[in-house]
């Protein structure tokens, strides 16, 4: 599986950056043709499940995820449990030397319909898509 690594710096304080990057419904709003449905009642924590649904009309796929590690305001780890998308993602929030925040997004992603030959393309597309979403989530 290709591993995607993205780092973004933000002037936001770490607590606000954490709040934004763990607002799962906002994640869906940053990815084209995607919405996020929270499958478990609040509060968010280990065991929280949600699904990112991407597509138009009948041509959609679902990316169900579960939080398996919840260590606010520093680290969240998600396991992707779908038939189409599998793997994991970690989002880590660090205090930057200048008082802002540095967010590290790591993701191992596999699309079941694609042979491994396409892994480099999948990783590149993931870096662009998730990098764009992270930038927008952190926009002050």
PDB file of C-alpha atoms in Angstrom:
ATOM      1  CA  UNK A   1       0.000   0.000   0.000  1.00  0.00           C
ATOM      2  CA  UNK A   2       1.287   3.476  -0.755  1.00  0.00           C
ATOM      3  CA  UNK A   3       2.031   5.658   2.261  1.00  0.00           C
ATOM      4  CA  UNK A   4       1.054   9.300   2.007  1.00  0.00           C
ATOM      5  CA  UNK A   5       2.768  11.912   4.173  1.00  0.00           C
ATOM      6  CA  UNK A   6       1.625  15.533   4.368  1.00  0.00           C
ATOM      7  CA  UNK A   7       2.810  18.293   6.712  1.00  0.00           C
ATOM      8  CA  UNK A   8       1.100  21.643   7.040  1.00  0.00           C
ATOM      9  CA  UNK A   9       2.001  24.560   9.290  1.00  0.00           C
ATOM     10  CA  UNK A  10      -0.633  26.918  10.642  1.00  0.00           C
ATOM     11  CA  UNK A  11      -0.706  29.998  12.852  1.00  0.00           C
ATOM     12  CA  UNK A  12      -3.661  28.437  14.714  1.00  0.00           C
ATOM     13  CA  UNK A  13      -3.076  27.334  18.297  1.00  0.00           C
ATOM     14  CA  UNK A  14      -2.849  23.529  18.628  1.00  0.00           C
ATOM     15  CA  UNK A  15      -6.260  23.165  20.322  1.00  0.00           C
ATOM     16  CA  UNK A  16      -8.013  24.958  17.453  1.00  0.00           C
ATOM     17  CA  UNK A  17      -6.076  23.005  14.831  1.00  0.00           C
ATOM     18  CA  UNK A  18      -7.086  19.776  16.597  1.00  0.00           C
ATOM     19  CA  UNK A  19     -10.741  20.825  16.673  1.00  0.00           C
ATOM     20  CA  UNK A  20     -10.669  21.534  12.941  1.00  0.00           C
ATOM     21  CA  UNK A  21      -8.842  18.394  11.809  1.00  0.00           C
ATOM     22  CA  UNK A  22     -11.129  16.161  13.877  1.00  0.00           C
ATOM     23  CA  UNK A  23     -14.348  17.756  12.627  1.00  0.00           C
ATOM     24  CA  UNK A  24     -15.215  14.791  10.388  1.00  0.00           C
ATOM     25  CA  UNK A  25     -18.169  16.447   8.687  1.00  0.00           C
ATOM     26  CA  UNK A  26     -15.909  19.332   7.598  1.00  0.00           C
ATOM     27  CA  UNK A  27     -13.535  16.779   6.056  1.00  0.00           C
ATOM     28  CA  UNK A  28     -16.245  15.712   3.643  1.00  0.00           C
ATOM     29  CA  UNK A  29     -16.928  19.323   2.689  1.00  0.00           C
ATOM     30  CA  UNK A  30     -13.278  19.708   1.610  1.00  0.00           C
ATOM     31  CA  UNK A  31     -13.257  16.727  -0.754  1.00  0.00           C
ATOM     32  CA  UNK A  32     -15.140  17.111  -4.049  1.00  0.00           C
ATOM     33  CA  UNK A  33     -18.418  15.188  -4.320  1.00  0.00           C
ATOM     34  CA  UNK A  34     -18.044  13.855  -0.761  1.00  0.00           C
ATOM     35  CA  UNK A  35     -20.051  14.048   2.399  1.00  0.00           C
ATOM     36  CA  UNK A  36     -19.315  12.519   5.772  1.00  0.00           C
ATOM     37  CA  UNK A  37     -21.933  10.703   7.813  1.00  0.00           C
ATOM     38  CA  UNK A  38     -21.243  10.131  11.509  1.00  0.00           C
ATOM     39  CA  UNK A  39     -22.440   6.622  12.391  1.00  0.00           C
ATOM     40  CA  UNK A  40     -22.081   6.759  16.194  1.00  0.00           C
ATOM     41  CA  UNK A  41     -23.398   9.218  18.792  1.00  0.00           C
ATOM     42  CA  UNK A  42     -21.111  11.883  20.314  1.00  0.00           C
ATOM     43  CA  UNK A  43     -18.715  12.445  21.884  1.00  0.00           C
ATOM     44  CA  UNK A  44     -15.932  11.569  19.454  1.00  0.00           C
ATOM     45  CA  UNK A  45     -13.392   9.054  20.763  1.00  0.00           C
ATOM     46  CA  UNK A  46     -12.048   5.556  20.256  1.00  0.00           C
ATOM     47  CA  UNK A  47     -14.784   3.513  18.633  1.00  0.00           C
ATOM     48  CA  UNK A  48     -16.373   6.452  16.799  1.00  0.00           C
ATOM     49  CA  UNK A  49     -17.354   5.366  13.289  1.00  0.00           C
ATOM     50  CA  UNK A  50     -18.097   7.506  10.276  1.00  0.00           C
ATOM     51  CA  UNK A  51     -18.380   7.072   6.534  1.00  0.00           C
ATOM     52  CA  UNK A  52     -17.142   9.306   3.734  1.00  0.00           C
ATOM     53  CA  UNK A  53     -19.497   8.842   0.780  1.00  0.00           C
ATOM     54  CA  UNK A  54     -18.115  10.031  -2.562  1.00  0.00           C
ATOM     55  CA  UNK A  55     -19.827  10.155  -5.927  1.00  0.00           C
ATOM     56  CA  UNK A  56     -22.805  11.358  -7.913  1.00  0.00           C
ATOM     57  CA  UNK A  57     -26.173   9.632  -8.028  1.00  0.00           C
ATOM     58  CA  UNK A  58     -25.809   5.867  -8.178  1.00  0.00           C
ATOM     59  CA  UNK A  59     -22.103   6.052  -8.938  1.00  0.00           C
ATOM     60  CA  UNK A  60     -20.780   6.290  -5.378  1.00  0.00           C
ATOM     61  CA  UNK A  61     -18.485   4.460  -3.035  1.00  0.00           C
ATOM     62  CA  UNK A  62     -18.226   4.486   0.710  1.00  0.00           C
ATOM     63  CA  UNK A  63     -15.120   4.774   2.875  1.00  0.00           C
ATOM     64  CA  UNK A  64     -16.168   3.601   6.362  1.00  0.00           C
ATOM     65  CA  UNK A  65     -13.672   4.428   9.117  1.00  0.00           C
ATOM     66  CA  UNK A  66     -13.312   3.826  12.834  1.00  0.00           C
ATOM     67  CA  UNK A  67     -11.217   5.753  15.328  1.00  0.00           C
ATOM     68  CA  UNK A  68      -8.903   3.227  16.971  1.00  0.00           C
ATOM     69  CA  UNK A  69      -6.707   5.696  18.855  1.00  0.00           C
ATOM     70  CA  UNK A  70      -7.918   8.971  20.293  1.00  0.00           C
ATOM     71  CA  UNK A  71      -5.330  11.034  22.145  1.00  0.00           C
ATOM     72  CA  UNK A  72      -6.547  14.665  22.068  1.00  0.00           C
ATOM     73  CA  UNK A  73      -5.228  17.157  21.283  1.00  0.00           C
ATOM     74  CA  UNK A  74      -2.300  15.304  19.776  1.00  0.00           C
ATOM     75  CA  UNK A  75      -3.095  12.163  17.791  1.00  0.00           C
ATOM     76  CA  UNK A  76      -5.970  10.333  16.140  1.00  0.00           C
ATOM     77  CA  UNK A  77      -5.651   7.064  14.219  1.00  0.00           C
ATOM     78  CA  UNK A  78      -8.358   5.790  11.882  1.00  0.00           C
ATOM     79  CA  UNK A  79      -8.747   2.347  10.361  1.00  0.00           C
ATOM     80  CA  UNK A  80     -10.440   2.251   6.951  1.00  0.00           C
ATOM     81  CA  UNK A  81     -12.858  -0.677   6.884  1.00  0.00           C
ATOM     82  CA  UNK A  82     -14.473  -0.565   3.477  1.00  0.00           C
ATOM     83  CA  UNK A  83     -14.674  -2.904   0.524  1.00  0.00           C
ATOM     84  CA  UNK A  84     -13.284  -0.262  -1.845  1.00  0.00           C
ATOM     85  CA  UNK A  85     -10.876   1.681   0.396  1.00  0.00           C
ATOM     86  CA  UNK A  86      -8.729   0.023   3.062  1.00  0.00           C
ATOM     87  CA  UNK A  87      -5.758   1.098   5.144  1.00  0.00           C
ATOM     88  CA  UNK A  88      -5.297   3.595   7.956  1.00  0.00           C
ATOM     89  CA  UNK A  89      -4.731   7.295   8.596  1.00  0.00           C
ATOM     90  CA  UNK A  90      -3.078   9.204  11.430  1.00  0.00           C
ATOM     91  CA  UNK A  91      -3.364  12.911  12.083  1.00  0.00           C
ATOM     92  CA  UNK A  92      -0.888  14.338  14.577  1.00  0.00           C
ATOM     93  CA  UNK A  93      -0.970  17.910  15.878  1.00  0.00           C
ATOM     94  CA  UNK A  94       2.297  19.368  17.195  1.00  0.00           C
ATOM     95  CA  UNK A  95       3.106  22.737  18.702  1.00  0.00           C
ATOM     96  CA  UNK A  96       5.416  24.621  16.348  1.00  0.00           C
ATOM     97  CA  UNK A  97       8.428  26.588  17.573  1.00  0.00           C
ATOM     98  CA  UNK A  98       6.758  29.857  16.544  1.00  0.00           C
ATOM     99  CA  UNK A  99       3.694  29.141  18.697  1.00  0.00           C
ATOM    100  CA  UNK A 100       1.533  27.935  15.834  1.00  0.00           C
ATOM    101  CA  UNK A 101       0.867  24.363  14.856  1.00  0.00           C
ATOM    102  CA  UNK A 102       2.351  21.707  12.632  1.00  0.00           C
ATOM    103  CA  UNK A 103      -0.050  18.992  11.468  1.00  0.00           C
ATOM    104  CA  UNK A 104       1.275  15.656  10.193  1.00  0.00           C
ATOM    105  CA  UNK A 105      -1.105  13.525   8.123  1.00  0.00           C
ATOM    106  CA  UNK A 106       0.051   9.974   7.385  1.00  0.00           C
ATOM    107  CA  UNK A 107      -2.087   7.557   5.466  1.00  0.00           C
ATOM    108  CA  UNK A 108      -1.694   4.094   4.025  1.00  0.00           C
ATOM    109  CA  UNK A 109      -4.284   3.724   1.310  1.00  0.00           C
ATOM    110  CA  UNK A 110      -5.405   0.840  -0.867  1.00  0.00           C
ATOM    111  CA  UNK A 111      -8.113   0.911  -3.518  1.00  0.00           C
ATOM    112  CA  UNK A 112      -9.347  -2.652  -4.001  1.00  0.00           C
ATOM    113  CA  UNK A 113     -10.289  -2.182  -7.664  1.00  0.00           C
ATOM    114  CA  UNK A 114      -6.784  -1.121  -8.706  1.00  0.00           C
ATOM    115  CA  UNK A 115      -3.792  -3.432  -9.128  1.00  0.00           C
ATOM    116  CA  UNK A 116      -0.642  -2.544  -7.153  1.00  0.00           C
ATOM    117  CA  UNK A 117       0.860  -1.206 -10.372  1.00  0.00           C
ATOM    118  CA  UNK A 118      -1.252   1.924  -9.737  1.00  0.00           C
ATOM    119  CA  UNK A 119       0.033   2.473  -6.152  1.00  0.00           C
ATOM    120  CA  UNK A 120       2.333   5.396  -7.118  1.00  0.00           C
ATOM    121  CA  UNK A 121      -0.554   7.128  -8.904  1.00  0.00           C
ATOM    122  CA  UNK A 122      -2.873   6.457  -5.949  1.00  0.00           C
ATOM    123  CA  UNK A 123      -0.287   7.952  -3.562  1.00  0.00           C
ATOM    124  CA  UNK A 124       0.187  11.038  -5.731  1.00  0.00           C
ATOM    125  CA  UNK A 125      -3.566  11.608  -6.048  1.00  0.00           C
ATOM    126  CA  UNK A 126      -3.980  11.082  -2.298  1.00  0.00           C
ATOM    127  CA  UNK A 127      -1.275  13.628  -1.482  1.00  0.00           C
ATOM    128  CA  UNK A 128      -2.971  16.214  -3.691  1.00  0.00           C
ATOM    129  CA  UNK A 129      -6.509  15.492  -2.451  1.00  0.00           C
ATOM    130  CA  UNK A 130      -5.704  15.160   1.264  1.00  0.00           C
ATOM    131  CA  UNK A 131      -3.178  17.999   1.153  1.00  0.00           C
ATOM    132  CA  UNK A 132      -5.822  20.298  -0.309  1.00  0.00           C
ATOM    133  CA  UNK A 133      -8.359  19.188   2.326  1.00  0.00           C
ATOM    134  CA  UNK A 134      -5.869  19.725   5.177  1.00  0.00           C
ATOM    135  CA  UNK A 135      -4.929  23.177   3.905  1.00  0.00           C
ATOM    136  CA  UNK A 136      -8.610  24.164   3.792  1.00  0.00           C
ATOM    137  CA  UNK A 137      -9.346  22.697   7.230  1.00  0.00           C
ATOM    138  CA  UNK A 138      -6.546  24.775   8.744  1.00  0.00           C
ATOM    139  CA  UNK A 139      -7.303  27.985   6.851  1.00  0.00           C
ATOM    140  CA  UNK A 140      -7.475  30.789   9.406  1.00  0.00           C
TER     141      UNK A 140
END
